[in-house]
Coordinates of C-alpha atoms and ligand atoms in Angstrom, one line a residue:
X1 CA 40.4 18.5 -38.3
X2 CA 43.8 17.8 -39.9
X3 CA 45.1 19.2 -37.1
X4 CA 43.7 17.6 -34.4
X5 CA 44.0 14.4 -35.9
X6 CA 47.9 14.8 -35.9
X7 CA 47.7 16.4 -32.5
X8 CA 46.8 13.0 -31.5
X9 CA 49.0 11.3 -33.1
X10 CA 51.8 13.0 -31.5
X11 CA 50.4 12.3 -28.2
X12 CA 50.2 8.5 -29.2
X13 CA 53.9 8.4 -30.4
X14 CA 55.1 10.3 -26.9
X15 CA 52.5 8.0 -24.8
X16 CA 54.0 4.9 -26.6
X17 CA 57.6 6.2 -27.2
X18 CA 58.9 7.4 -23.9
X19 CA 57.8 4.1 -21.6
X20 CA 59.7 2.0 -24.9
X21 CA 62.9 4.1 -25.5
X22 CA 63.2 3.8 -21.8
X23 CA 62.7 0.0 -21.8
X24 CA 64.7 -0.4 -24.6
X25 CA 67.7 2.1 -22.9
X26 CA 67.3 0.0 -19.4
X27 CA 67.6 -2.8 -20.7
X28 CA 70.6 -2.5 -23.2
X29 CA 72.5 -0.1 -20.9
X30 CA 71.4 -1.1 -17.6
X31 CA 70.8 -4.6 -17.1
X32 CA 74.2 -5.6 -17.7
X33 CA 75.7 -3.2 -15.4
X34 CA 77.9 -5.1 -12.9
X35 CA 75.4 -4.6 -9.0
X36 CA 78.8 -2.9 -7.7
X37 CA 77.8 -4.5 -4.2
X38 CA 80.1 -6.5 -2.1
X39 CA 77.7 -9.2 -1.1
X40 CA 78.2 -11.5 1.8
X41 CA 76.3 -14.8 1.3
X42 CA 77.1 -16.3 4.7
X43 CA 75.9 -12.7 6.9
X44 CA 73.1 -13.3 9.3
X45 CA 72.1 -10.1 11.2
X46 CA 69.6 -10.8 13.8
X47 CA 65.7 -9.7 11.8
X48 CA 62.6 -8.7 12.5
X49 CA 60.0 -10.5 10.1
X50 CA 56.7 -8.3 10.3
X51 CA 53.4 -9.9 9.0
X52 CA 50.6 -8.1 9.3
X53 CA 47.4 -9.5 8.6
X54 CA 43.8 -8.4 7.9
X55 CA 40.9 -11.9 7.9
X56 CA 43.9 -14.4 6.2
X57 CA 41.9 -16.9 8.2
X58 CA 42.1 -19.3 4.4
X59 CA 45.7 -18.5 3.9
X60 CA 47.8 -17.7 7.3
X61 CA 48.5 -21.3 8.1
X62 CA 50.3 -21.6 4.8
X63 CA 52.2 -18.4 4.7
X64 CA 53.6 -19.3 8.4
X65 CA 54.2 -23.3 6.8
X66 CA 56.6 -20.6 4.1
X67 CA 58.2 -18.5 6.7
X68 CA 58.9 -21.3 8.6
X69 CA 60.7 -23.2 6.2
X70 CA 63.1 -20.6 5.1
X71 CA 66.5 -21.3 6.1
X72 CA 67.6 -18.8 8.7
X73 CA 69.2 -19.3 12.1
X74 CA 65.9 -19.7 14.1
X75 CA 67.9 -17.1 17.0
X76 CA 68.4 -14.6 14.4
X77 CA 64.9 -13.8 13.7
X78 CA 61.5 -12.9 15.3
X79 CA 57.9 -13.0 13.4
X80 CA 55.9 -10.7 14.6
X81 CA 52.5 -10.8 13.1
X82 CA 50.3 -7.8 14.2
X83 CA 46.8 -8.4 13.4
X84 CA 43.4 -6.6 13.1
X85 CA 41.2 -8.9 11.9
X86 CA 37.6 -10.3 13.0
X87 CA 37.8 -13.3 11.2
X88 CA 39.4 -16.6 12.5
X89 CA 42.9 -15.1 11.4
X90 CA 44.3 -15.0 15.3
X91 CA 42.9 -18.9 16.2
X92 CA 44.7 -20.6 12.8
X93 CA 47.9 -18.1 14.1
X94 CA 47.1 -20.3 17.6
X95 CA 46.8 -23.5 16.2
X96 CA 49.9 -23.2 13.7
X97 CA 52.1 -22.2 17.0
X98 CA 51.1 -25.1 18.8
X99 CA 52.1 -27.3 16.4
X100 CA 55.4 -25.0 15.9
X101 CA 56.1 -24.6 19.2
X102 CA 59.5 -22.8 19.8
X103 CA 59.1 -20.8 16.5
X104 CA 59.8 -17.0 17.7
X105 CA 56.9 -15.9 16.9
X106 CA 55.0 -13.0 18.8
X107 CA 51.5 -12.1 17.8
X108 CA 49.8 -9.0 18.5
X109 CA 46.0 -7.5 18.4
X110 CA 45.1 -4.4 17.4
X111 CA 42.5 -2.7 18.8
X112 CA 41.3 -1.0 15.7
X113 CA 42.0 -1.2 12.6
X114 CA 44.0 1.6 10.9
X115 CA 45.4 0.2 8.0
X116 CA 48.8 -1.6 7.4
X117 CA 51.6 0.7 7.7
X118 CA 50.0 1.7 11.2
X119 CA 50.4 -2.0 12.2
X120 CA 53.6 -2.3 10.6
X121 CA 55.1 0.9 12.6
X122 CA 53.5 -0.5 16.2
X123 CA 55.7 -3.7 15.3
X124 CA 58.7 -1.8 14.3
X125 CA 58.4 -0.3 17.6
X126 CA 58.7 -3.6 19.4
X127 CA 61.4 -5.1 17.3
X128 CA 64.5 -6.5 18.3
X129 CA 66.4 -7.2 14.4
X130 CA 69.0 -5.1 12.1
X131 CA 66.7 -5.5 9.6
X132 CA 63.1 -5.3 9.1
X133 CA 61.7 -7.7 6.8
X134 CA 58.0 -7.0 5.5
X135 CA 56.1 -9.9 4.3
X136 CA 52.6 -9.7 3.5
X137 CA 50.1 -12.7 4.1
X138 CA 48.8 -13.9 0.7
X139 CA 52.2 -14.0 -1.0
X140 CA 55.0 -16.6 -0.8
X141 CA 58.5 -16.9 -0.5
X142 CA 60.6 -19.3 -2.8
X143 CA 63.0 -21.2 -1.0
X144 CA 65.8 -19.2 0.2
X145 CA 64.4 -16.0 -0.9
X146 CA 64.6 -14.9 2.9
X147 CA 68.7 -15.6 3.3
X148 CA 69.5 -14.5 -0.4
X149 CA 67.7 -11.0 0.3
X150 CA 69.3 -10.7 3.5
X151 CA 72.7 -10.9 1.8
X152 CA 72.4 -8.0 -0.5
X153 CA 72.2 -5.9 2.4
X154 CA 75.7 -7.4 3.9
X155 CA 77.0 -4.3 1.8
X156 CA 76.6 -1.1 3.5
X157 CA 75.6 0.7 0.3
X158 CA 72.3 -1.0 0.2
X159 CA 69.6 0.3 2.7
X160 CA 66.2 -2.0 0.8
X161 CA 65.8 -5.2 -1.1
X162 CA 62.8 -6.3 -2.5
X163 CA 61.6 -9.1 -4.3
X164 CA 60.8 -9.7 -7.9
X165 CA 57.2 -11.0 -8.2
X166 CA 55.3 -13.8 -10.0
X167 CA 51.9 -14.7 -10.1
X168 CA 50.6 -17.7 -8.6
X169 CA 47.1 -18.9 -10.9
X170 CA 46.0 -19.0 -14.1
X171 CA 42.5 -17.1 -15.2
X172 CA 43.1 -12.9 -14.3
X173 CA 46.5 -13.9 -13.7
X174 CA 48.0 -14.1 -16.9
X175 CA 47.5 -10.4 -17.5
X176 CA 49.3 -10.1 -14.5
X177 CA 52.0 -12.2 -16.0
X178 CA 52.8 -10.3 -18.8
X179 CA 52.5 -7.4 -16.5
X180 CA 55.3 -8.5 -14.5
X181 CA 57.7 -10.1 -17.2
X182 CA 58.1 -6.3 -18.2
X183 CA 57.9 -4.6 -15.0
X184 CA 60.5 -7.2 -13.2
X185 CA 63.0 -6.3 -16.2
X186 CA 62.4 -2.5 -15.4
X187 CA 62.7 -3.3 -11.4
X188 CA 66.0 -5.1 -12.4
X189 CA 67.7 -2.3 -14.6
X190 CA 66.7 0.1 -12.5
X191 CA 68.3 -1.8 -9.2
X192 CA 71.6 -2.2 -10.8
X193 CA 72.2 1.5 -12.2
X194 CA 71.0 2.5 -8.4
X195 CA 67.7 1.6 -6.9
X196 CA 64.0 1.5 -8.1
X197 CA 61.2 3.2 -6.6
X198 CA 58.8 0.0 -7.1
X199 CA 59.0 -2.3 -4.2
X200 CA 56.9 -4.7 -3.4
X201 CA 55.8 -5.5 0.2
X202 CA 55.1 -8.9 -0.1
X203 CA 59.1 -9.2 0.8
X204 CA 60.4 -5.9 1.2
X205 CA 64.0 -6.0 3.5
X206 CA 65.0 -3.1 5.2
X207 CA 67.8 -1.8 7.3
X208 CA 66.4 -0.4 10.7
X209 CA 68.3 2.8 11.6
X210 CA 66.9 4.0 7.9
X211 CA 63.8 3.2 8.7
X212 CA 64.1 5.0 12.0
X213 CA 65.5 7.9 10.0
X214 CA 63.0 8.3 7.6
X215 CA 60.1 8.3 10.5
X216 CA 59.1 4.6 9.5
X217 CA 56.5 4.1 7.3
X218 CA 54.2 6.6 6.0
X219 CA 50.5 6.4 7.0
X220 CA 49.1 8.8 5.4
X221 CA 49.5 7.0 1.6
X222 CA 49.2 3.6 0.6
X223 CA 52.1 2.9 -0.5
X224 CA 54.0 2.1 2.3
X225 CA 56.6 -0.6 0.0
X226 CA 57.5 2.0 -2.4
X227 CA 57.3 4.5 -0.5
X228 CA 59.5 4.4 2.0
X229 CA 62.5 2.2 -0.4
X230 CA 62.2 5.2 -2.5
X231 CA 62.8 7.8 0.6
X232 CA 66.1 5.4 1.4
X233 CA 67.1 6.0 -1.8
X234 CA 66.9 9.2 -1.2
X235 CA 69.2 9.3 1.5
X236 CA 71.4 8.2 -0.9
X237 CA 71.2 4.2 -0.2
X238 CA 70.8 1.2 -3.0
X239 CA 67.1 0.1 -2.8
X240 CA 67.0 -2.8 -4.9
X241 CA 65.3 -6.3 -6.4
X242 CA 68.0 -8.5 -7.1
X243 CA 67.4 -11.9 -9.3
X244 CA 67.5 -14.3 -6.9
X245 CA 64.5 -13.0 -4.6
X246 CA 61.9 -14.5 -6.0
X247 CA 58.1 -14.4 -4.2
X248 CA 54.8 -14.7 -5.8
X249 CA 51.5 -13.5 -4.7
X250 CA 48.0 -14.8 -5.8
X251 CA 45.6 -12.9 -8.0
X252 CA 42.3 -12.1 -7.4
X253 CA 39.7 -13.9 -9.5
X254 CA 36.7 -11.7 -8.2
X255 CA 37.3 -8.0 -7.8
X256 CA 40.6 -8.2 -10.1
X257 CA 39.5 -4.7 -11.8
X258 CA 38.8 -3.2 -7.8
X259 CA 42.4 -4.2 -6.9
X260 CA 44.5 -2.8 -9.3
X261 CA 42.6 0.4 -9.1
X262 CA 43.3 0.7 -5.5
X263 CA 46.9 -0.6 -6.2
X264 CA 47.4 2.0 -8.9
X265 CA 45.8 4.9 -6.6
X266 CA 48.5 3.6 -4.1
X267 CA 51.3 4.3 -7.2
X268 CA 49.9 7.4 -8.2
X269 CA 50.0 8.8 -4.3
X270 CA 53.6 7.5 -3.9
X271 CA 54.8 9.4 -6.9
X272 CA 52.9 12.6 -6.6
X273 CA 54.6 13.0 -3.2
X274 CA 57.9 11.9 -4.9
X275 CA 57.2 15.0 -7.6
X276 CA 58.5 18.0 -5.8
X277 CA 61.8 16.1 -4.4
X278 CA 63.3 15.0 -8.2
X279 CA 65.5 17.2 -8.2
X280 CA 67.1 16.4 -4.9
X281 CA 67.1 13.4 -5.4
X282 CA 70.9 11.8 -5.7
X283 CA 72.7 11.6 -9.2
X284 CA 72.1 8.1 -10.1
X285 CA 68.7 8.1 -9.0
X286 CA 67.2 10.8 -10.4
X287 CA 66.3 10.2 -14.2
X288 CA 64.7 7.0 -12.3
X289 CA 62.3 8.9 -10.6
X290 CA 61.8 11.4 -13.0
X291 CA 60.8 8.7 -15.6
X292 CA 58.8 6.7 -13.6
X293 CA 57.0 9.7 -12.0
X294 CA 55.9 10.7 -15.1
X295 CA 55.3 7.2 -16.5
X296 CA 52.5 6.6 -13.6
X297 CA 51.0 10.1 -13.3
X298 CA 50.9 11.8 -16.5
X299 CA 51.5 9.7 -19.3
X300 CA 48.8 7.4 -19.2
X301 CA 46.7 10.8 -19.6
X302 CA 47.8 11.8 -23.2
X303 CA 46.5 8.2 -24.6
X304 CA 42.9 9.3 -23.2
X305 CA 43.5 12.2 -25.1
X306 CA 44.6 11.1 -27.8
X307 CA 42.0 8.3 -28.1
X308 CA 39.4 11.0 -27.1
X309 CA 40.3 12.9 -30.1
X310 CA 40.0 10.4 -32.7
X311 CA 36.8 9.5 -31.7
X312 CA 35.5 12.9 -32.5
X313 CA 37.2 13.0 -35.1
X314 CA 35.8 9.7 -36.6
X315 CA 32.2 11.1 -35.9
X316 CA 32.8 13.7 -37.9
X317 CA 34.0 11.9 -40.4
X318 CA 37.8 11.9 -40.6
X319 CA 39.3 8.4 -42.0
X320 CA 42.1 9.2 -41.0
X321 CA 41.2 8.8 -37.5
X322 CA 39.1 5.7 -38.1
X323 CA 42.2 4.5 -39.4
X324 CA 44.2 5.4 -36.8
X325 CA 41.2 4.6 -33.6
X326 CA 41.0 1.2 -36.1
X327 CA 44.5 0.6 -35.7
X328 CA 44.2 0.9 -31.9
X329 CA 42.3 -1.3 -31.9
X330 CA 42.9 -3.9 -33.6
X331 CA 46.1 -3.8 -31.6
X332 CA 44.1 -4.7 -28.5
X333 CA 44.3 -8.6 -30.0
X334 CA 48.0 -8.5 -29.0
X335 CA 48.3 -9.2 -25.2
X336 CA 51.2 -6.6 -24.6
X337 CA 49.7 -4.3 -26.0
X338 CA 46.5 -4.9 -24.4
X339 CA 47.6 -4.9 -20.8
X340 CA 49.6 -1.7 -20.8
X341 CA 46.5 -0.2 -22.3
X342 CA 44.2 -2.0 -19.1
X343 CA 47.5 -0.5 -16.7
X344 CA 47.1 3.0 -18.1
X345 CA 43.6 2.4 -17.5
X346 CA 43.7 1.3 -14.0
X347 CA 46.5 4.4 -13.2
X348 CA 43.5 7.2 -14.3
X349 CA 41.1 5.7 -12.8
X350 CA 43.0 5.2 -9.6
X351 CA 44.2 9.0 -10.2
X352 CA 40.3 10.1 -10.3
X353 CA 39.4 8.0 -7.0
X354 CA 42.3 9.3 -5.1
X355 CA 40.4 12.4 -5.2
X356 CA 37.3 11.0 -2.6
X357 CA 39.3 7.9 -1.0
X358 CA 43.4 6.8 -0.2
X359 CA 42.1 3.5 0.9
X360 CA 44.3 3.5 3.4
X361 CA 42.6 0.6 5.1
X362 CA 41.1 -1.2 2.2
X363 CA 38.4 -3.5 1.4
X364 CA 40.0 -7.6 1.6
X365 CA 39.8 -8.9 -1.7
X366 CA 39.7 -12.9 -1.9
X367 CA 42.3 -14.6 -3.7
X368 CA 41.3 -17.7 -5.1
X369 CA 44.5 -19.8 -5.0
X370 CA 44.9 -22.6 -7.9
X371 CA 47.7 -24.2 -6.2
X372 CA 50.8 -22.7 -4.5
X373 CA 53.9 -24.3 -5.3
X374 CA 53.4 -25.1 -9.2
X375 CA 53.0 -22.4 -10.8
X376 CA 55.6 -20.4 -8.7
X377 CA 58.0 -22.2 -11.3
Ligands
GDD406 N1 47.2 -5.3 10.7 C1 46.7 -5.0 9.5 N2 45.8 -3.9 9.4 N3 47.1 -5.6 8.4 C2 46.5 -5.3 7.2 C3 45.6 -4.2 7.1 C4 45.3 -3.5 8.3 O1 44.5 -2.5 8.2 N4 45.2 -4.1 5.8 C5 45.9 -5.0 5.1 N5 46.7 -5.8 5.9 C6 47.6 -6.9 5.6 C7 47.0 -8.0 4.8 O2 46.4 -9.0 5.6 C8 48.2 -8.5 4.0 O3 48.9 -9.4 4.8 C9 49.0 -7.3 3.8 O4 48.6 -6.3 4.8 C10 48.8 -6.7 2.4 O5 47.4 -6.6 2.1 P1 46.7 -7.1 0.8 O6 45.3 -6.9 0.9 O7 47.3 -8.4 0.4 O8 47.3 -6.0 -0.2 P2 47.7 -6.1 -1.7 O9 48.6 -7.3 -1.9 O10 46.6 -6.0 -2.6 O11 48.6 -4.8 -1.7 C11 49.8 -4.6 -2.3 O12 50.0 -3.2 -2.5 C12 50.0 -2.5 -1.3 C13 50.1 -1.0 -1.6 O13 49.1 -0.7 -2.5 C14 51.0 -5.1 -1.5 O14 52.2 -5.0 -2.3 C15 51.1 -4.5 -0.2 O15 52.3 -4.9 0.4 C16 51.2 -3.0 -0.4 O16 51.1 -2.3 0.9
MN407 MN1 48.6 -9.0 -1.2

């Protein structure tokens, strides 16, 4: 019993001790790293804004109201919103434009639905910009968020830039508070020794030809954000979240458990993929991947374990593991704590569904939406 009880331990102190030390190590030695990217604030390459949208009949009309008010030289850019919806998503898109009229904005119907990195490859076809700009429909923008990521990529070293996120209400979403306040420091380090393999697509920049290059994005996983920033990285380019691209996205109130599973299966898929190319990937980037690969597929396995084993071992009577399961706990009382416990959760359980369903087109989940602008700040 001794033994198993320790076993578990040791699984507990690797679980908890590699995602820290490299916390603690990204954020000492990489944070303050200099971005070692000649950035031109005042470059304006001509872009192609890609919306695709899925019933945002409650929200589109707001999201446009955002994208319209970013400052960029209305010649510059095209929206193209490709849509497959069969809710009243297309007739609010109608009655925005005549109200906007001018705005280059090109909408286009699917015939079917297959998913969004489908729709965003048939708009990639048709575009016109440099740079592709992803924007998703039930996130926003903070002002200037548009121009400021555009600039990073004035520097021909950088291929992606991506947001950093916040969340918009209160309820569910202050788990996903915390879970960002630790996650954007990670995105941050990560971008300034070379790039970070987490991108988010509710603003996700990126540069045409590499797109082209890498065969757009992939259709066959989920994560088409991710996914394809961490194949430019690959090619050797900076795919990164600087601080001054701020967007925020709303939260589910109903479903919230249903979303992050099918946001974790999207992880999980992006990193298996990623598993067997570590070791081609370029110098700076590679511990990056190689942590975070692990971090999302197996390590959230060896606290099951470990947990797994002290439970048997309290039923047959060890106190050492009801001290240690008690422990765990009690633990669960400190927020932290308890949402990288519900993360590693939501990574195992999207790991085990990944094995019947991708959800490459998945179900809408309904935001509920407090208000938009406050809380951003
Ligand atoms: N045209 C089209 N077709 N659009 C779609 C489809 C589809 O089949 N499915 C979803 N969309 C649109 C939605 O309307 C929304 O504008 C955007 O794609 C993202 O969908 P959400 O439903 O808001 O996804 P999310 O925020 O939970 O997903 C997050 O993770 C995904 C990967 O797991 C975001 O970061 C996404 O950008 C990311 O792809
Ligand atoms: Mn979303």
């Amino acid at each position: 019993m001794e033994i198993l009880v320790i076993i578990a331990l040791a699984l507990a102190i690797v679980h908890f001790g590699i995602p820290l030390s490299y916390y603690f190590i990204a954020r000492r030695s990489w944070l303050p790293l200099p971005w070692r990217v000649k950035r031109d604030e005042s470059y304006r390459p001509k872009i192609s804004i890609i919306l695709p949208t899925y019933n945002e009949e409650k929200i589109i009309e707001k999201r446009l109201d955002n994208i319209f008010s970013q400052r960029y030289p209305r010649d510059l850019l095209e929206l193209l919103i490709i849509d497959s919806s069969n809710d009243e998503t297309v007739e609010k898109i109608e009655d925005w434009y005549r109200r906007h009229e001018g705005f280059p904005l090109k909408l286009m119907h699917e015939s079917e639905r297959r998913g969004k990195a489908y729709a965003l490859n048939e708009a990639l076809k048709i575009s016109t910009g440099e740079i592709a700009v992803i924007a998703d429909a039930d996130a926003f923008w903070e002002e200037d968020a548009l121009p400021e990521a555009i600039s990073w990529l004035s520097d021909a070293s950088v291929g992606a830039v991506t947001c950093l996120k916040r969340p918009m209400n209160d309820g569910s979403a202050k788990i996903e508070g915390s879970y960002r306040n630790y996650y954007n420091v990670m995105r941050l380090a990560e971008s300034k020794k070379f790039s970070t393999p987490i991108f988010h697509g509710e603003l996700a920049a990126f540069r045409k030809d590499l797109l082209e290059k890498i065969g757009g994005f992939p259709t066959d996983i989920g994560s088409d954000d991710s996914h394809t920033a961490t194949m430019i990285a690959m090619n050797g380019y900076r795919s990164i979240a600087p601080e001054g691209v701020l967007c925020s996205e709303s939260v589910p109130e109903k479903g919230y458990g249903e979303w992050r599973i099918r946001r974790a299966q999207h992880l999980v898929q992006h990193f298996s993929r990623m598993l067997s190319h570590i070791g081609i990937a370029p110098e700076g980037f590679r511990k990056i991947l190689a942590i975070e690969t692990y971090l999302h597929i197996f390590n959230p396995w060896l606290l099951i374990i470990a947990a797994g084993i002290l439970v048997y071992g309290a039923l047959e009577g060890s106190s050492l593991s009801d001290l240690l399961l008690g422990s765990g706990l009690l633990l669960l009382l400190y927020s932290p704590y308890r949402t990288w416990v519900a993360t590693q959760l939501y990574l195992m359980m999207g790991a085990v569904r990944n094995i019947w369903t991708k959800e490459i087109a998945w179900e809408k989940q309904e935001k509920y939406r407090k208000r938009t602008n406050e809380a951003i700040k």
